[in-house]
Amino acid sequence: MARENLLIFFNVIIPQDPSNQKCGRKKTVSFSSMPSEKKISSASDCISFMQAGCELKKVRPNSRIYNRFFTLDPDLQALRWEPSKKDLDKAKLDISAIKEIRLGKNTETFRNNGLADQISEDCALSVIHGENYESLDLVANSADVANIWVSGLRYLVSRSKQPLDLMESSHNTPRFTWLKTVFEAADVDGNGIMLEDTAVELIKKLNPTLKESKIRLKFKEIQKSKEKLTTRVTKEEFCEAFSELCTRPEVYFLLVQISKNKEYLDANDLMLFLEAEQGVTHITEEMCLDIIRRYELSEEGRLKGFLAIDGFTQYLLSSECDIFDPEHKKIVQDMTQPLSHYYINASHNTYLIEDQLRGPADINGYVRALKMSCRSIELDVCDGPDNEPIICNRNNMTSPLAFRNVIEVINKLAFFASEYPLILCLGNHCSVQQQKVMVQHMKRIFGNKLYTEEPLSSESYLPSPEKLKMKIIVKGKKLPCDQDVLEGEVTDEDEEAEISRRLSEDFSREPKLIWLCRELSDLVSLCKSIQYKDFETSMKSQNYWEMCSFSEAEASRIANEYPEDFVNYNKKFLSRVYPSAMRIDSSNLNPQDFWNCGCQIVAMNYQTPGPMMDLHTGWFLQNGGCGYVLRPSVMRDEVSYFSANTKGIVPGVSPQVLHVKIISGQNFPKPKGACAKGDVIDPYVCIEIHGIPADCTEQRTKTVQQNSDNPIFDESFEFQINLPELAMIRFVVLDDDYIGDEFIGQYTIPLECLQPGYRHIPLRSFVGDIMEHVTLFVHIAITNRSGGGKAQKRSLSVRIGKKAREYTMLRNTGLKIIDDIFKLAVHPLREATDMRENMQNAMVSVKELCGLPPIASLKQCILTLSSRLVSSDNAPSVALCMKDTFPYLEPLGTVPDVQKKVLAAYDLPDLAMLKQTVSTGRTGWLQMIQESRVLIETADTTHDKIVQCQKAGMEFHEELHNLGTKEGLKGRKLSKAIESFAWNITVLK
């Protein structure tokens, strides 16, 4: 299969048709270096800018950097710069000599420059020219200026053999033709002119996000530039105003890039964009034509099958380009695991919609939680009048809720948002008499939804969510099964006990006892509440259907002191963590701290918005939003090692690198709590990574001054993620010049749900509501970590060799018979690591050979290479051949020397060439083919050796304690031996 995939990739070479560190939030400001506020909306705008010229930094291979003023000749034939020691005729570069234009630090000059780390990736560009593919390496003052030069030069190079009439070409674009049609349809008199009010309404209809005042101001600017006194609008003025107001430069630059310098996309352009950039699989031409028909605004474009700038913008803003992977809007995880293997969406004091000190009980608390797929809700029940139990805040008894009414609402909405089991956490403060009334109401209203089956002693784990579908589970205290009594005393709920102890300042006093009737006890089946003592006691005597509740303070202490034990405990038993009683304002704990330990039920105050609730809401968007999220396998497997406090690589898990480019924002509102300030804001974006401690970090963009409509950030960031399954990314937009409130919007998403490519993020308000038309435009890429150390930015210059490579080491258990087995795995493990790392390094080398960044896909590499291997008349200069069932390229006629080096890389049998290219650092394609071959031919054998060692080791799992005793190990030493055994098994998996 791997060989087939390799062949598929290489088949596209021959054309079918000849035609971190945590940055803090220190204020930094981004000033645009563009000479005017005029937006770039066409190729002629780019070329006009280039002809006017601007200062660029010229980077030399000797690490020196010079400031030079670059201009494009009036005849569009050459690029010139000054000052220069060369003659004026030599300080230039003919457009006809340019081979390609690269955006970013993607040449040897940049990679080997000692100052490269100080140069922004988004401001760098390189002009590749001459038969030897020399590079002119430049740095612009801002990303938008770099994009103008790249787009303009690419446009000129693609049309180097055609006469250019820029004014004519700008008026013949599909967009201009469409706008003329729109204007003529609204021009009922047919005079070619309309009232300004009519023109404003027409543009508002085409783009509802624009403010009327901004449209009128644009018309005034245009008319003033033409020294017009009338306010009537001509067809040309209408088209000019629309183009300047509605063109997002960053989208225009993207369209030009992927359309091969056209002003529109055809179906083939769109197909390559979706495959190579957006990660869409199984795309067809017909699917692309369907997208064009649905999003292109002009009738001509829909008929001819092309997507112009406005239709492309609409498509990028649509739900089809949302950052959240639509697959995760469905149930995609295995729901047949034990209940203890899932994170469960949980609410604290569900009946409250205000703070817990004074807030009244409100039925809407239950409505809100259940509609948000909450699967664990709380009911604090007290005696009420007329023998009817009530639910109330015992600090505020003014507005109690009838228990019966609450149960009816729960019954109605229990499975409104999710069909998976709902847990009712009963806080029972009722007399025995009213407890019996509670039981009657629950049996009558819930009926057969109520799960009361006795747990089977023959089982070792809780049933699965799949088995418990549409069931309501009661969590509470239970009378001993071996006592035939109608009622008896049990300890009070743990949360109530903690509050009582804190209020009395007597932490040593015995828990309060309450009376419990048999009928209510019998409703409790799978979630019997018990008191936690210590892990040793729990692992010996706790039944799988029993669960403990931990206060925030207690859970934090245990997580810090016994992180591995906490994870192991939660593999079998449910744990509930509730906020500290000292949070009288109903603020929220950080759920991530306890998810890292495997705690399933982390109860949140739904009524209190903010960063912690954002994390909770974002986390449970995955898996169809059903309220259950499967924990990582390293936290579920019976024999596995994981510590919540890990500071680096997690054994058995391959780290990933998240690449995020914050491109722009759209329609940012003024912060709601801001005061004494105008409508203008100075936005910036913070990117927060949440997960295990080793992954937690934060970075921010520069501040864009006084722009809320379409601020351009154009900044790239890189994050190493050691445990991707537990990681979340939170995008926060803030105002840097705020009075009273800085929050503009946020969006939180699990890393596993990110879609790659160019995406719009729908920002949410402080209370979690989606804000209409308020978005953040980003580019996302996730790659494997290259090499053995940290994520590499420049792989050729800092390649990690075998001597420096980090290998995950197996641990000594102190049990000879077991250690002898694990020793057999050391060599295969090193082989496996080398194969994986060598392959990843080879891939990075290929990308650099193609002048592409590390986030590029192999398909993008092949497309780039194919353009170099096509002659001037579009005939291929190479043929794809097979040698020993592997592909290589054979020249067809004369090939430039620089391309011979590329082609030589395919000649697999030539070991001399292999050694030569490796020694010179030009491993590229040769290394990739060679490493692919090694992987295909030897991976299965290596894999089998590792599996055999793992199976041999697992045969001793049940005998670990006995073997340890025979070796004289006990206490902490025995625990350490068991921990090392689990570590080794995890590494081998």
Coordinates of N, CA and C in Angstrom, one line a residue, residues 201-280:
E201 N -27.3 51.5 -1.1 CA -28.2 50.3 -0.8 C -27.8 49.1 -1.6
L202 N -27.3 49.3 -2.8 CA -26.9 48.2 -3.7 C -25.7 47.5 -3.1
I203 N -24.7 48.3 -2.7 CA -23.5 47.7 -2.1 C -23.8 47.0 -0.8
K204 N -24.7 47.6 0.0 CA -25.1 47.0 1.3 C -25.8 45.7 1.1
K205 N -26.6 45.6 0.0 CA -27.2 44.3 -0.3 C -26.2 43.3 -0.7
L206 N -25.2 43.7 -1.5 CA -24.2 42.7 -1.9 C -23.2 42.3 -0.7
N207 N -23.0 43.2 0.2 CA -22.1 42.9 1.4 C -22.8 43.5 2.6
P208 N -23.6 42.7 3.3 CA -24.4 43.3 4.5 C -23.5 43.7 5.6
T209 N -22.2 43.2 5.7 CA -21.4 43.5 6.8 C -20.8 45.0 6.8
L210 N -20.9 45.6 5.6 CA -20.4 47.0 5.5 C -21.3 48.0 6.2
K211 N -20.7 49.0 6.8 CA -21.4 50.1 7.4 C -21.8 51.1 6.4
E212 N -23.0 51.7 6.5 CA -23.4 52.7 5.5 C -22.5 53.9 5.5
S213 N -22.0 54.3 6.7 CA -21.2 55.5 6.7 C -19.8 55.3 6.0
K214 N -19.3 54.0 6.0 CA -18.1 53.7 5.3 C -18.3 53.8 3.8
I215 N -19.4 53.3 3.3 CA -19.7 53.3 1.9 C -19.8 54.7 1.4
R216 N -20.5 55.6 2.1 CA -20.7 57.0 1.7 C -19.4 57.7 1.7
L217 N -18.5 57.4 2.7 CA -17.2 58.1 2.8 C -16.4 57.7 1.6
K218 N -16.5 56.4 1.1 CA -15.7 56.0 0.0 C -16.2 56.7 -1.3
F219 N -17.5 56.9 -1.5 CA -18.0 57.6 -2.7 C -17.5 59.0 -2.6
K220 N -17.5 59.6 -1.5 CA -17.0 61.0 -1.3 C -15.5 61.1 -1.7
E221 N -14.7 60.1 -1.3 CA -13.3 60.1 -1.6 C -13.1 60.0 -3.2
I222 N -13.8 59.1 -3.8 CA -13.7 58.9 -5.2 C -14.1 60.2 -6.0
Q223 N -15.2 60.8 -5.6 CA -15.7 62.0 -6.3 C -14.8 63.2 -6.0
K224 N -14.2 63.3 -4.8 CA -13.2 64.3 -4.6 C -12.0 64.2 -5.4
S225 N -11.5 62.9 -5.6 CA -10.3 62.7 -6.4 C -10.6 63.1 -7.9
K226 N -11.8 63.1 -8.3 CA -12.2 63.5 -9.7 C -12.7 64.9 -9.7
E227 N -12.7 65.6 -8.6 CA -13.2 67.0 -8.5 C -14.6 67.1 -9.0
K228 N -15.4 66.2 -8.6 CA -16.8 66.2 -9.0 C -17.7 66.9 -7.9
L229 N -18.7 67.6 -8.3 CA -19.6 68.3 -7.4 C -20.8 67.5 -7.2
T230 N -21.2 66.7 -8.1 CA -22.5 66.0 -8.0 C -22.3 64.7 -7.1
T231 N -23.4 64.3 -6.5 CA -23.3 63.1 -5.7 C -23.9 61.9 -6.5
R232 N -24.2 62.0 -7.7 CA -24.6 60.9 -8.5 C -23.4 60.0 -8.8
V233 N -23.7 58.7 -8.9 CA -22.6 57.7 -9.1 C -22.7 57.0 -10.4
T234 N -21.5 57.0 -11.1 CA -21.4 56.4 -12.4 C -21.1 54.9 -12.2
K235 N -21.2 54.2 -13.4 CA -20.9 52.7 -13.3 C -19.5 52.5 -12.9
E236 N -18.5 53.2 -13.4 CA -17.1 53.0 -13.1 C -16.9 53.3 -11.6
E237 N -17.5 54.4 -11.1 CA -17.3 54.7 -9.7 C -17.9 53.7 -8.8
F238 N -19.1 53.1 -9.2 CA -19.7 52.1 -8.4 C -18.7 50.8 -8.3
C239 N -18.2 50.5 -9.5 CA -17.3 49.3 -9.5 C -16.0 49.6 -8.7
E240 N -15.5 50.8 -8.8 CA -14.3 51.1 -8.0 C -14.6 51.1 -6.5
A241 N -15.7 51.7 -6.1 CA -16.0 51.7 -4.7 C -16.2 50.3 -4.1
F242 N -17.0 49.5 -4.9 CA -17.2 48.1 -4.4 C -15.9 47.3 -4.3
S243 N -15.0 47.5 -5.3 CA -13.8 46.7 -5.3 C -12.9 47.1 -4.1
E244 N -12.8 48.4 -3.8 CA -12.0 48.9 -2.7 C -12.6 48.5 -1.4
L245 N -13.9 48.5 -1.3 CA -14.6 48.3 0.0 C -14.7 46.7 0.3
C246 N -14.9 46.0 -0.7 CA -15.2 44.5 -0.5 C -14.1 43.6 -0.8
T247 N -12.9 44.1 -1.3 CA -11.8 43.2 -1.5 C -11.0 43.0 -0.2
R248 N -10.8 41.8 0.2 CA -9.9 41.5 1.3 C -8.6 41.2 0.7
P249 N -7.5 42.0 0.9 CA -6.3 41.8 0.2 C -5.7 40.4 0.4
E250 N -5.9 39.9 1.7 CA -5.3 38.6 2.0 C -5.9 37.5 1.2
V251 N -7.2 37.6 0.9 CA -8.0 36.6 0.1 C -7.6 36.8 -1.4
Y252 N -7.4 38.1 -1.8 CA -7.0 38.3 -3.2 C -5.6 37.7 -3.4
F253 N -4.6 37.9 -2.5 CA -3.3 37.3 -2.7 C -3.4 35.8 -2.7
L254 N -4.2 35.2 -1.9 CA -4.4 33.7 -1.9 C -5.0 33.3 -3.3
L255 N -6.0 33.9 -3.8 CA -6.6 33.6 -5.0 C -5.6 33.6 -6.2
V256 N -4.8 34.7 -6.2 CA -3.8 34.8 -7.3 C -2.8 33.7 -7.2
Q257 N -2.4 33.3 -6.0 CA -1.4 32.3 -5.7 C -1.9 30.9 -6.2
I258 N -3.1 30.6 -5.9 CA -3.6 29.2 -6.2 C -4.2 29.1 -7.6
S259 N -4.4 30.3 -8.3 CA -5.0 30.3 -9.6 C -3.9 30.4 -10.7
K260 N -2.6 30.3 -10.2 CA -1.5 30.5 -11.1 C -1.6 31.9 -11.8
N261 N -1.8 32.9 -10.9 CA -1.8 34.3 -11.3 C -2.9 34.8 -12.2
K262 N -4.1 34.1 -12.1 CA -5.3 34.6 -12.8 C -6.1 35.3 -11.8
E263 N -7.2 36.0 -12.3 CA -8.0 36.7 -11.4 C -9.3 35.9 -11.0
Y264 N -9.2 34.6 -11.2 CA -10.3 33.7 -10.9 C -9.7 32.3 -10.8
L265 N -10.5 31.4 -10.2 CA -10.2 29.9 -10.1 C -11.1 29.1 -11.0
D266 N -10.5 28.2 -11.8 CA -11.3 27.3 -12.5 C -11.4 26.0 -11.7
A267 N -12.1 25.0 -12.2 CA -12.4 23.8 -11.4 C -11.1 23.1 -11.0
N268 N -10.1 23.1 -12.0 CA -8.8 22.4 -11.7 C -8.0 23.1 -10.6
D269 N -8.0 24.5 -10.6 CA -7.4 25.2 -9.6 C -8.0 24.9 -8.2
L270 N -9.3 24.9 -8.2 CA -10.0 24.6 -6.9 C -9.7 23.2 -6.4
M271 N -9.7 22.3 -7.3 CA -9.4 20.9 -6.9 C -8.0 20.7 -6.3
L272 N -7.0 21.4 -6.9 CA -5.7 21.3 -6.3 C -5.6 22.0 -5.0
F273 N -6.3 23.1 -4.9 CA -6.4 23.9 -3.6 C -7.0 23.0 -2.5
L274 N -8.1 22.3 -2.8 CA -8.8 21.5 -1.8 C -7.9 20.3 -1.4
E275 N -7.3 19.7 -2.4 CA -6.5 18.5 -2.1 C -5.2 18.9 -1.4
A276 N -4.4 19.8 -1.9 CA -3.1 20.1 -1.4 C -3.0 21.0 -0.2
E277 N -4.0 21.9 -0.1 CA -3.9 22.9 1.0 C -5.0 22.6 2.0
Q278 N -6.2 22.2 1.6 CA -7.3 22.1 2.6 C -7.4 20.6 3.1
G279 N -6.6 19.7 2.6 CA -6.6 18.4 3.1 C -7.9 17.6 2.8
V280 N -8.6 18.0 1.7 CA -9.8 17.3 1.3 C -9.5 16.1 0.5

